[in-house]
Coordinates of C-alpha atoms in Angstrom, one line a residue:
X1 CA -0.6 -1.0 -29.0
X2 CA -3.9 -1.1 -27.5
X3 CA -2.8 -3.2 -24.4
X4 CA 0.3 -1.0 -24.1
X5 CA -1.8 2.2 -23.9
X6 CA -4.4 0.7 -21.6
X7 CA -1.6 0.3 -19.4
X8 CA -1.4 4.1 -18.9
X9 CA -3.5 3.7 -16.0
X10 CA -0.9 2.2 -13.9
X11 CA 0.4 5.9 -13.7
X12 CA -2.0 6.7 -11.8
X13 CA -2.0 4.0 -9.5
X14 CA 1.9 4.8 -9.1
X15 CA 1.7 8.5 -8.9
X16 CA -0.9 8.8 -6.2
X17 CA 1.4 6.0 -4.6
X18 CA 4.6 8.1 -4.7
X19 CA 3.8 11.6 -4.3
X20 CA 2.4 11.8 -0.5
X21 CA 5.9 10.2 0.9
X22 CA 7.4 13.4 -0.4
X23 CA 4.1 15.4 0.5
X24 CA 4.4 14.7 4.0
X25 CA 8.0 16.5 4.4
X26 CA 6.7 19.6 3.1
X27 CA 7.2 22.0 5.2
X28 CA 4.3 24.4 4.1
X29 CA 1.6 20.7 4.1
X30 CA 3.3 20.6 7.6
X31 CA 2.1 23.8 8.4
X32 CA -1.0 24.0 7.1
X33 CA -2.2 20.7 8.0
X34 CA -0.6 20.2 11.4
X35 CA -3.1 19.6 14.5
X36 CA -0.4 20.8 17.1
X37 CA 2.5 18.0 16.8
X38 CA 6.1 18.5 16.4
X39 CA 8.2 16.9 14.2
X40 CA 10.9 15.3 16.4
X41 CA 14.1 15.8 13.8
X42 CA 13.4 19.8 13.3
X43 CA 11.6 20.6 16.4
X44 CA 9.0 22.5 13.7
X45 CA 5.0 21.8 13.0
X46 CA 4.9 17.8 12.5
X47 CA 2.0 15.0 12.3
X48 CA 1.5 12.1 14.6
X49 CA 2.3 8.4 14.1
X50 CA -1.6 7.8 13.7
X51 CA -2.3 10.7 11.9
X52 CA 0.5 9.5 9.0
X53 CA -0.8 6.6 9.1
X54 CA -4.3 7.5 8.3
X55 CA -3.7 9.7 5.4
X56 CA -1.6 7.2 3.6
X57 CA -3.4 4.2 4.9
X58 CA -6.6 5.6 3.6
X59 CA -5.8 5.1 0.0
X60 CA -5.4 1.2 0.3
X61 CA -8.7 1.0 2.2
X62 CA -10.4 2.7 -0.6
X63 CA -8.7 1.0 -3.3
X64 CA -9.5 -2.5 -1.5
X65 CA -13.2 -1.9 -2.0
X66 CA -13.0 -0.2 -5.3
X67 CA -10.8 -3.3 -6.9
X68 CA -13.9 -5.7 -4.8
X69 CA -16.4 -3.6 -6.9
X70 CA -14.5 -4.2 -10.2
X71 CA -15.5 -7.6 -10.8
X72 CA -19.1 -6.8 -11.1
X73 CA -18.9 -3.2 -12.8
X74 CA -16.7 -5.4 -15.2
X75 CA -19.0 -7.7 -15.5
X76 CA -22.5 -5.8 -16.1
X77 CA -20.9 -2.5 -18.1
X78 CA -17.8 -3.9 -19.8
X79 CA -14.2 -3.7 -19.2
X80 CA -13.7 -0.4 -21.4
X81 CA -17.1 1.6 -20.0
X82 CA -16.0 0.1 -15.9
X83 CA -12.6 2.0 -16.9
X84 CA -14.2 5.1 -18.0
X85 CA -16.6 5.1 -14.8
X86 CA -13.4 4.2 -12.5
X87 CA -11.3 7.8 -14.2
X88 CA -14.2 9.6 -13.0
X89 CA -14.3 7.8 -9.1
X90 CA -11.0 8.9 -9.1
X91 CA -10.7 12.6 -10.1
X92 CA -13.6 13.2 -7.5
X93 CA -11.3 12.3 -4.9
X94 CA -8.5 14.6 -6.6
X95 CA -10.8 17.4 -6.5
X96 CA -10.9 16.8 -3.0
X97 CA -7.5 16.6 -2.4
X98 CA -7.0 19.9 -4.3
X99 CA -9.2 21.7 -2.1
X100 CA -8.0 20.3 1.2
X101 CA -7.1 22.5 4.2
X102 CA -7.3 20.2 7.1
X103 CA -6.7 16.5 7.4
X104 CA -10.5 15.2 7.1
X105 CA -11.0 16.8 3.6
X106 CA -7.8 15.6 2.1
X107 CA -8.3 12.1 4.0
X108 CA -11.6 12.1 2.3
X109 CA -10.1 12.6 -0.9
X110 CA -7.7 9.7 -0.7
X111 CA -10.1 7.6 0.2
X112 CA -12.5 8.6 -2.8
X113 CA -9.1 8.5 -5.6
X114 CA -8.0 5.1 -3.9
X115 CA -11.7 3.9 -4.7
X116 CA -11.1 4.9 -8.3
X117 CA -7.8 3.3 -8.7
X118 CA -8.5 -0.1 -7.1
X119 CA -11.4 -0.1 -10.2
X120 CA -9.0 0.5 -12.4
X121 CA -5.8 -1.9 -10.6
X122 CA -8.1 -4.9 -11.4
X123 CA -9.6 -4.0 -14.8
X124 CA -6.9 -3.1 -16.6
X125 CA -5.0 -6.8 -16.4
X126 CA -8.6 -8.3 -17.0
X127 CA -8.9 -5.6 -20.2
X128 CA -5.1 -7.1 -20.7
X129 CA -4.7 -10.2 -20.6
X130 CA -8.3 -11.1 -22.8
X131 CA -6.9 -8.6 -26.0
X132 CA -3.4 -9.9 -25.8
X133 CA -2.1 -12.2 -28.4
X134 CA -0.6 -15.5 -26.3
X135 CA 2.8 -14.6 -27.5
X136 CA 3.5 -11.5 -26.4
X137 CA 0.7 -11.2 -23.5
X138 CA 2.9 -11.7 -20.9
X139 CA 5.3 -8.4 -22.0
X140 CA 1.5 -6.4 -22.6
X141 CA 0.5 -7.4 -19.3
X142 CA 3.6 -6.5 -17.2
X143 CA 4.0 -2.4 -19.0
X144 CA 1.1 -2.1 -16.5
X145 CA 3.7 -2.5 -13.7
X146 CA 6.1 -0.2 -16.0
X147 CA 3.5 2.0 -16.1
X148 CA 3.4 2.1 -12.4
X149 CA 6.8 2.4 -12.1
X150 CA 6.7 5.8 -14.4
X151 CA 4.1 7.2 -12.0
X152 CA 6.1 6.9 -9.2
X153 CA 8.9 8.4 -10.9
X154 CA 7.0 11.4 -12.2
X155 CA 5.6 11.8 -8.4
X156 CA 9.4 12.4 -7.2
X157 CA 10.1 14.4 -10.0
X158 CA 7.0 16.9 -9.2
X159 CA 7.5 16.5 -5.5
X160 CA 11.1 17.5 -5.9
X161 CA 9.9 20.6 -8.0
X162 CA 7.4 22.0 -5.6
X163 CA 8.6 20.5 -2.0
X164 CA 10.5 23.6 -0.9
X165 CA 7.6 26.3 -2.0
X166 CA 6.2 28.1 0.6
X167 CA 2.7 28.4 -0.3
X168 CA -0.4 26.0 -1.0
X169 CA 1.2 25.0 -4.8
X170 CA 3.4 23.0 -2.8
X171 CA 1.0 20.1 -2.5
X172 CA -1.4 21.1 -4.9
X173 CA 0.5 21.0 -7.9
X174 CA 1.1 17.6 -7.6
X175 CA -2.0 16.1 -6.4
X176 CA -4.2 18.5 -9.5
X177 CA -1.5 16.7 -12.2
X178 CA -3.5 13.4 -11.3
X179 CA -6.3 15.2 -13.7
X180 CA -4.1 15.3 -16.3
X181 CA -3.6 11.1 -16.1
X182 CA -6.9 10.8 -15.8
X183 CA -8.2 12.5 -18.6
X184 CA -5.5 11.1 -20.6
X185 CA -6.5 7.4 -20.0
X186 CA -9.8 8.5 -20.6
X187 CA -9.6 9.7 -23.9
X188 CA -8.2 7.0 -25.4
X189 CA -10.3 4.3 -23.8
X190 CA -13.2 6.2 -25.9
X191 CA -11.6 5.3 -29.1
X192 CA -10.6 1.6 -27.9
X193 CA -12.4 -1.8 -28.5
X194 CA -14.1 -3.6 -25.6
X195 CA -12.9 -7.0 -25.3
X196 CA -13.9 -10.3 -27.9
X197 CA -14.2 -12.4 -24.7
X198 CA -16.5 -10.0 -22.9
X199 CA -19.2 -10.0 -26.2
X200 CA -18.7 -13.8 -26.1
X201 CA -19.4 -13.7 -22.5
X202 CA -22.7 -11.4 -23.6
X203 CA -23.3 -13.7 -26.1
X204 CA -22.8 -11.3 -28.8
X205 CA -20.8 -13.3 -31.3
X206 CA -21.0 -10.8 -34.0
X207 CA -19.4 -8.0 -32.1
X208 CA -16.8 -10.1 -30.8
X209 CA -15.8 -11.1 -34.1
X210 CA -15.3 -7.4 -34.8
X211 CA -12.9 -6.4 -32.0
X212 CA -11.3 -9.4 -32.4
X213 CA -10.7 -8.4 -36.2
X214 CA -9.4 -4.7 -35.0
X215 CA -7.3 -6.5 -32.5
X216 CA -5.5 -8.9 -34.6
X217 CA -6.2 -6.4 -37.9
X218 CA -7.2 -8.8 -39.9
X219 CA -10.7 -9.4 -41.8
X220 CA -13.6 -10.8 -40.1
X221 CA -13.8 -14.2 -41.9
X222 CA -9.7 -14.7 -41.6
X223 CA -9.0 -18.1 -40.8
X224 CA -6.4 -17.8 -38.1
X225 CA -9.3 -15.2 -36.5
X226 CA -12.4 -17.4 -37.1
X227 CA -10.5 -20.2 -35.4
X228 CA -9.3 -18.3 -32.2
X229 CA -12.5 -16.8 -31.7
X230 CA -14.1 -20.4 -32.3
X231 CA -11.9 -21.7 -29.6
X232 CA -12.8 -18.6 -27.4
X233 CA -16.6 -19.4 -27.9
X234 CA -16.1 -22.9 -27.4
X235 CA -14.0 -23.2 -24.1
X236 CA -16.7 -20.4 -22.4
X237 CA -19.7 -23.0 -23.3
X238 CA -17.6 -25.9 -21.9
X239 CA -17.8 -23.2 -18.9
X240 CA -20.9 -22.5 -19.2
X241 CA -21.9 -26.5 -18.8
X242 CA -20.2 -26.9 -15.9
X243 CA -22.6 -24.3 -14.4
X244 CA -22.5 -20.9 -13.4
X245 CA -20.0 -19.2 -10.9
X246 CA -20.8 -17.2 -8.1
X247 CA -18.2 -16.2 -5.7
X248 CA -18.7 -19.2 -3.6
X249 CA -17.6 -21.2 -6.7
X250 CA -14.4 -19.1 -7.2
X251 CA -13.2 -21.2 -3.9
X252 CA -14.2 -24.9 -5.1
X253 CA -11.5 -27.0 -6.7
X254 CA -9.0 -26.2 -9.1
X255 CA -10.6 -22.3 -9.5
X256 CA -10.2 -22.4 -5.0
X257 CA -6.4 -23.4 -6.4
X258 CA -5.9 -20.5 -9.0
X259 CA -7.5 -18.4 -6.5
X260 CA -5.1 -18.9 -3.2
X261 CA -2.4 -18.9 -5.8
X262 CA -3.2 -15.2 -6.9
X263 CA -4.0 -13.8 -3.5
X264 CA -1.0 -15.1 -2.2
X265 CA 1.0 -13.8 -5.3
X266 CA -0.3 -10.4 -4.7
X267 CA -0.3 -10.5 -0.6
X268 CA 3.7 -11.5 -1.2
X269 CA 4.5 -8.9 -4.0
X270 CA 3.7 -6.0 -1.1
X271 CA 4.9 -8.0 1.8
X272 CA 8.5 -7.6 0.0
X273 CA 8.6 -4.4 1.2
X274 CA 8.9 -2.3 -1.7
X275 CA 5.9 0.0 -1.1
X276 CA 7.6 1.1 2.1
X277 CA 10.7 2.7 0.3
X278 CA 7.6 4.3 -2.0
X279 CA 5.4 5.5 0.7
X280 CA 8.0 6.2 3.3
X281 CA 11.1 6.5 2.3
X282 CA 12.0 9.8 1.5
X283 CA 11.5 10.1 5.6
X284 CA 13.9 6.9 6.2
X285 CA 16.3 8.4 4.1
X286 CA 16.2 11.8 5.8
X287 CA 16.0 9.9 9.7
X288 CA 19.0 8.0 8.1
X289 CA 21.2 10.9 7.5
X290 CA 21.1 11.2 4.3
X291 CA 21.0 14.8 3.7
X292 CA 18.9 14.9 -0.1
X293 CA 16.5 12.8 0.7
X294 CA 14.4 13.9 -2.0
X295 CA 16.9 13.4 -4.9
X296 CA 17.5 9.7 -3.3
X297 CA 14.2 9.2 -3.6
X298 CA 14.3 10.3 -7.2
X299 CA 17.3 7.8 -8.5
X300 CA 15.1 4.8 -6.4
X301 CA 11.9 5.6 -8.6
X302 CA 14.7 6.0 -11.9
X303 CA 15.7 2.4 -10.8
X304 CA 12.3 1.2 -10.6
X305 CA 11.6 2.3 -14.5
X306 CA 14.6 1.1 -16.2
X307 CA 14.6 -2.1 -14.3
X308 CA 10.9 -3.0 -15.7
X309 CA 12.1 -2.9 -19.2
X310 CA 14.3 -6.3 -18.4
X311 CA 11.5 -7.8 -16.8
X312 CA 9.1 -7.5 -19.9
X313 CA 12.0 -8.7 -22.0
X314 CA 12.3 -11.8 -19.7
X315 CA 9.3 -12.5 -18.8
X316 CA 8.8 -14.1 -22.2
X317 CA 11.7 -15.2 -22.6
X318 CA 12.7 -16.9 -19.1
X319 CA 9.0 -17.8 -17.9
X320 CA 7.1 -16.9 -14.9
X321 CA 8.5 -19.3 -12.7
X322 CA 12.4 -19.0 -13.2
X323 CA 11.4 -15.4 -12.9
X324 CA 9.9 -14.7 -10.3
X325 CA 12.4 -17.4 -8.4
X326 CA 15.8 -14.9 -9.5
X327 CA 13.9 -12.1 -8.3
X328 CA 12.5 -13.5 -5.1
X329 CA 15.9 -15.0 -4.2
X330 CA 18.0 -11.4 -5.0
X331 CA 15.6 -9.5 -2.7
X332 CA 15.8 -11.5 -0.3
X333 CA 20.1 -11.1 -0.3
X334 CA 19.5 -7.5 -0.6
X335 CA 16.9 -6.8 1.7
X336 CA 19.2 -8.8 4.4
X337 CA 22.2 -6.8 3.9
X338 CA 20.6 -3.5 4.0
X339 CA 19.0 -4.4 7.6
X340 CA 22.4 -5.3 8.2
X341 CA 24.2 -2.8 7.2
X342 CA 21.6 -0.1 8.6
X343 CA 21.7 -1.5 12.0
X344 CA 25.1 -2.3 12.7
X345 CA 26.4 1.6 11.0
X346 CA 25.5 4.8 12.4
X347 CA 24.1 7.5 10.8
X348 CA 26.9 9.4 10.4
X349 CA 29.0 6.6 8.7
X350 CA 28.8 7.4 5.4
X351 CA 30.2 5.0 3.4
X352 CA 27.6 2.5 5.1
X353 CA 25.1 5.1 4.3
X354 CA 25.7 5.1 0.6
X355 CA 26.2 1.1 0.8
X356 CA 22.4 1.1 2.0
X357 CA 21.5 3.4 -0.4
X358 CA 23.2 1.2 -3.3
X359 CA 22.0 -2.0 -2.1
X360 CA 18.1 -0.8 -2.1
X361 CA 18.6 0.4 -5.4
X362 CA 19.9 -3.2 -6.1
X363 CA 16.5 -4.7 -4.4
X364 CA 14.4 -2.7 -6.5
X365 CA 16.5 -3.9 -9.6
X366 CA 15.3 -7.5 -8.8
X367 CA 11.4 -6.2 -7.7
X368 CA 10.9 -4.4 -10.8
X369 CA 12.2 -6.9 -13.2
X370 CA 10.3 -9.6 -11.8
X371 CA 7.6 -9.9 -9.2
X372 CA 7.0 -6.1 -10.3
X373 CA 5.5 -6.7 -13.3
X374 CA 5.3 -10.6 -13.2
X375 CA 2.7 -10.8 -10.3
X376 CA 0.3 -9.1 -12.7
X377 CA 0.8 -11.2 -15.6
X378 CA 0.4 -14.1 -13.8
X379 CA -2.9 -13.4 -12.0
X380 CA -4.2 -11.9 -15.1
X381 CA -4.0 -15.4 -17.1
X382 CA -4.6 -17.7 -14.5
X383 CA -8.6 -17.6 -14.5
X384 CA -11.4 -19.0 -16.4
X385 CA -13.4 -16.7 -18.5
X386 CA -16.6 -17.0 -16.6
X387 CA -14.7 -16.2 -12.8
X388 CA -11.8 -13.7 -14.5
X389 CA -13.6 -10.8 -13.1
X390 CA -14.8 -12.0 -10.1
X391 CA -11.4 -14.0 -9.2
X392 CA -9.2 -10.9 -10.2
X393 CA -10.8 -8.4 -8.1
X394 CA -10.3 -10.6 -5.1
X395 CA -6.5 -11.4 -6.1
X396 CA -5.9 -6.9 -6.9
X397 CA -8.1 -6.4 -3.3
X398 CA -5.6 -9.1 -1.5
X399 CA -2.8 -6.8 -2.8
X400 CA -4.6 -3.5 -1.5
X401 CA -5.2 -5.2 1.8
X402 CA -1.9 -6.0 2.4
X403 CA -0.8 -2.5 0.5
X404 CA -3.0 -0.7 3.3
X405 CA -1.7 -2.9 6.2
X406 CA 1.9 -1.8 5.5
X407 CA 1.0 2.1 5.0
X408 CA -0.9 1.4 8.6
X409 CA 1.7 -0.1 10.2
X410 CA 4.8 0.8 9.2
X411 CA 4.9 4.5 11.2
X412 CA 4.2 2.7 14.3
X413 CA 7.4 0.1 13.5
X414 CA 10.3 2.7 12.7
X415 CA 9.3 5.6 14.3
X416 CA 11.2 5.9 17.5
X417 CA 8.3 8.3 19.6
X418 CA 6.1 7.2 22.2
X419 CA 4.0 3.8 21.8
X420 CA 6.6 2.7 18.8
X421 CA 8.7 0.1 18.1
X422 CA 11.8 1.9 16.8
X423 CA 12.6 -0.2 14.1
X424 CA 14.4 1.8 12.3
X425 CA 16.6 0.0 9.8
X426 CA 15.4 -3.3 11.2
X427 CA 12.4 -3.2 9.7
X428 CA 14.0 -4.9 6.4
X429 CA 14.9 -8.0 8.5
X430 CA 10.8 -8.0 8.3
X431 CA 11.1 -7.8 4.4
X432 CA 13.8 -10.3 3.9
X433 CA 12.1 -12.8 5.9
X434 CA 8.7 -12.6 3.5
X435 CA 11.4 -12.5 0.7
X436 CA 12.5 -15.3 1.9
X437 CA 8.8 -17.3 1.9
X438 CA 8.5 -16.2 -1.3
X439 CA 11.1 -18.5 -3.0
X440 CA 9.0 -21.1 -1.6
X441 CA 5.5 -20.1 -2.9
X442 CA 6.9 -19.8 -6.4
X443 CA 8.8 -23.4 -5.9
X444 CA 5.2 -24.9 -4.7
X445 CA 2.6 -23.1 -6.4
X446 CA 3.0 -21.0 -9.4
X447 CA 2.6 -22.6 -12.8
X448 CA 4.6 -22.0 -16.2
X449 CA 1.9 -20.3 -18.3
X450 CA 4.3 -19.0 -21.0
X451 CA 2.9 -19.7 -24.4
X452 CA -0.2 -20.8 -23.2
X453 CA -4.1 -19.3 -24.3
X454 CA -6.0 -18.4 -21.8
X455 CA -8.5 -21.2 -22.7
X456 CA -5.0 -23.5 -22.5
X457 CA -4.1 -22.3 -18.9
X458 CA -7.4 -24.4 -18.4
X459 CA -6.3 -27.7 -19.6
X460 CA -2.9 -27.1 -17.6
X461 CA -4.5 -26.7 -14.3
X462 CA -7.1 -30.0 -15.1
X463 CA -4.3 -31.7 -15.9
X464 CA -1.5 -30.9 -14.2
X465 CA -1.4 -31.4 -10.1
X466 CA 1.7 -29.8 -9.4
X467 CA 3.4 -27.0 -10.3
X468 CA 6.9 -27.8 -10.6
X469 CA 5.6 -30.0 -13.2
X470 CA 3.8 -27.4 -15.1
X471 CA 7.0 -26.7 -17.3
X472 CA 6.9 -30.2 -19.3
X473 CA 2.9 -29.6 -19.7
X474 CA 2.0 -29.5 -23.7
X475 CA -1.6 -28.8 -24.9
X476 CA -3.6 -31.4 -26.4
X477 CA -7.1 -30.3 -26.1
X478 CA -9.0 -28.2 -28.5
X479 CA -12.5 -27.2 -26.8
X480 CA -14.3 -26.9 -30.4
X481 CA -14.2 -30.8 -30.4
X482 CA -15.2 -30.7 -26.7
X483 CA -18.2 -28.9 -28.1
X484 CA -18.6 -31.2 -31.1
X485 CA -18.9 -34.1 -28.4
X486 CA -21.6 -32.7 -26.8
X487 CA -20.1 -34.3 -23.9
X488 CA -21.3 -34.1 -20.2
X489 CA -18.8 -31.9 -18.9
X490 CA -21.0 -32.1 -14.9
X491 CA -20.1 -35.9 -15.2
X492 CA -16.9 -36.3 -17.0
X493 CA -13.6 -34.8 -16.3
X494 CA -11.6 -33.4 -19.0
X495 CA -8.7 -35.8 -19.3
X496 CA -12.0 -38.2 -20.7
X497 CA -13.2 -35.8 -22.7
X498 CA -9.9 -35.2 -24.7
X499 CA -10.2 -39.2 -24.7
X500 CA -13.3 -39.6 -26.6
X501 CA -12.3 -36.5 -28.5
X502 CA -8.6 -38.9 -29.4
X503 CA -10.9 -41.6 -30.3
X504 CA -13.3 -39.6 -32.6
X505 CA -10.1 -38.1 -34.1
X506 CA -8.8 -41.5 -34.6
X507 CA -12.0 -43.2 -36.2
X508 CA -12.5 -39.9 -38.7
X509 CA -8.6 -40.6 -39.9
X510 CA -9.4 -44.6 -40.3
X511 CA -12.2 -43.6 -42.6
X512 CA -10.7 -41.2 -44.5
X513 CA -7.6 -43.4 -45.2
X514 CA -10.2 -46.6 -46.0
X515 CA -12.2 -44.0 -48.5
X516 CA -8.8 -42.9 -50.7
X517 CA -7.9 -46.8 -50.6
X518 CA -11.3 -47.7 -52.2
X519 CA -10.8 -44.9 -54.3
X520 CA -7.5 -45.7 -55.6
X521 CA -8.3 -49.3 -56.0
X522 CA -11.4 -48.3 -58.2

């Protein structure tokens, strides 16, 4: 329950997503906020290419350095306390937004809430993935993408109420419910546990025995809890003497491996396209010909939810890898046939219309139940304890960086004015191409983690050199007897460790087995 609710906060990452797509067709934001332009379907008050671009752009950038800044507000304050701080970052910028009468002001104000989201987009897998049981981590984990998915629903839902007013509570309404989420997350993070690992990491063993013991909800001196915390303890020291990380670390060997791994995951899971039907496409819809662009909008982001319950269901059940292969390989198909399909049917062929319109709904299917939600999990268990923050704020900004590139970019590749490319429809030939690379990736580089500790994911990437091997891998190594070695982990890899560790084990059965034979012979 206390990972599920921690997830909350992926509503606001998907609200604040979802709601300006259906803010910029307002015809009263139009009004108020237009510098002169027309908008070239009604001939009425419009925005530029640039100008669109900007105020959704400016989110990304801010949430790119906010989830850079996670990893050492995580790090120095806590996971729980760097959530708290983050809700604040962000309802600045809604205030903002709220009181916004011109472009600059409410520009500001996206920059300021994207800040405060990209806080909370990388510490709330970190605050996931190090309460979560192995079991059932990978289902805890992804409900931050379901989350997400919610968000974006509720921001059609609210647009949809409030798009046709003709005064300022057309945009206001939904950018001041953003408070709501925030003070929501808020109060329950007050009432939460920080993480065991994080006291470990403090070296507060006492502390971490204690949330540990809420966590599991059993009593301090449990065995099953004594000997996962003893294991927790144990794996960060074997950390520990391999030295400290700084950043520079984060790109040497096997942790350089993990590292391109996650970047790449999250660079990929945008570069599917799926944030353009989220950011823009209540306007493709509408330039399509479809008439209701807003209720089409609506049934996408309805889509989105239920097909994230599947994915947290199979997740567990199927792995990361098969996963994220079914999903890459159905969004590629889908993505190809509605570039098809859009380009070779006119707008006023409306069969073909509603053939796009199903066949997107079939691409989010496959998104949401798979790199959706799975993308998260993964980067959120891949890490070592003592680089987990610093790693997973570089993996979350690698998905903002890509997230802004696309909200930059993609005005100036469908619109059909001046200076652009006039995409149109063709644009999803671009998405089906990096859906395509995708099935690669996952073939060449993603690991099966499924079952696995997070101090077990170690010993799987030590041990294991490629990934499409990663699904025979058992675990063999338990990092107490590491520590009971007192071994040189600086000079000694860990495959020699676990062999002296064998060896010990070995010896210690011989002489328990010699000392019942002497007994039973006396």
């Amino acid at each position: 329950m206390v990972g599920m609710f921690v997830a909350f906060g992926g509503v606001l990452y998907g609200y604040d997503t979802g709601t300006i797509g259906g803010i910029l067709t307002m015809p009263f934001w139009l009004n108020q906020f237009s510098t002169g332009a027309k908008n070239q379907e009604t001939g009425g008050p419009g925005i530029t290419s640039s100008q669109q671009s900007e105020i959704v752009s400016l989110l990304s950038a801010g949430t790119f350095f906010g989830s850079l800044s996670a990893s050492p507000m995580g790090d120095h304050v806590g996971r729980r306390l760097g959530l708290i701080m983050s809700c604040f970052v962000f309802i600045f910028g809604v205030i903002l937004q709220t009181a916004a009468t011109s472009i600059p002001l409410f520009v500001a104000g996206r920059f300021f809430a994207g800040f405060g989201v990209g806080l909370v987009s990388a510490l709330i897998p970190l605050y996931q993935s190090e309460v979560s049981p192995k079991w059932i981590r990978g289902t805890i984990v992804g409900s931050y993408q379901l989350a997400i998915t919610i968000g974006l629903l509720l921001a059609a839902i609210v647009d949809n109420a409030t798009g046709k007013r003709q005064d300022s509570g057309s945009y206001r309404i939904p950018v001041a419910v953003q408070f709501a989420w925030a003070l929501i997350l808020i109060s329950g993070l007050l009432l939460l546990p920080e993480t065991p690992r994080m006291f470990v990491k403090k070296g507060q063993p006492e502390r971490a025995a204690k949330s540990l013991s809420r966590l599991r909800r059993l009593p301090v001196d449990h065995p099953a809890l004594i000997e996962e915390l003893a294991e927790i303890t144990a794996n960060h020291e074997y950390e520990l003497s391999l030295g400290k990380a700084t950043y520079l670390d984060c790109f040497k060997g096997t942790l350089g491996k993990r590292l391109a791994t996650g970047c790449l995951l999250q660079a990929l899971q945008q570069l599917t396209g799926v944030n353009f039907i989220f950011y823009y496409g209540t306007q493709f819809f509408q330039n399509s010909g479809i008439k209701d662009s807003f209720i089409t909008s609506v049934i996408t982001a309805c889509v989105n939810v239920g097909s994230t319950f599947p994915g947290l269901y199979m997740v567990e059940k199927w792995g990361r890898r098969p996963l994220l292969l079914f999903g890459a390989i159905g969004m590629a198909v889908c993505q190809f046939i509605v570039a098809g399909v859009g380009t070779g049917a006119g707008t006023t062929d409306l069969p073909a219309q509603r053939a796009l319109i199903a066949f997107v709904c079939i691409y989010i299917f496959f998104f949401a139940c798979s790199w959706g939600p799975c993308a998260w999990v993964v980067t959120g268990e891949i890490f070592p304890l003592k680089t987990r923050a610093k790693s997973l704020s570089m993996t979350t900004a690698s998905n903002w960086l890509l997230n802004w590139a696309i909200a930059y970019a993609t005005p100036y590749m469908v619109d059909n004015g001046p200076g652009d490319a006039d995409l149109g429809p063709k644009v999803f030939f671009v998405w089906g191409g990096c859906c395509f690379i995708c099935i690669f990736f996952v073939w060449a580089l993603i690991y099966e983690t499924k079952g696995l500790s997070l101090e077990q994911v170690d010993e799987l990437y030590a041990k294991c050199g490629k990934a499409w091997e990663s699904k025979n891998f058992r675990p063999t190594v338990s990092f107490q007897e590491v520590q009971d070695l007192h071994a040189n982990a600086r000079q000694q890899s860990l495959a020699d460790i676990e062999t002296a560790a064998t060896r010990k084990r070995s010896v210690v059965h011989d002489e328990k087995n010699q000392l019942q034979l002497d007994e039973s012979s006396s």
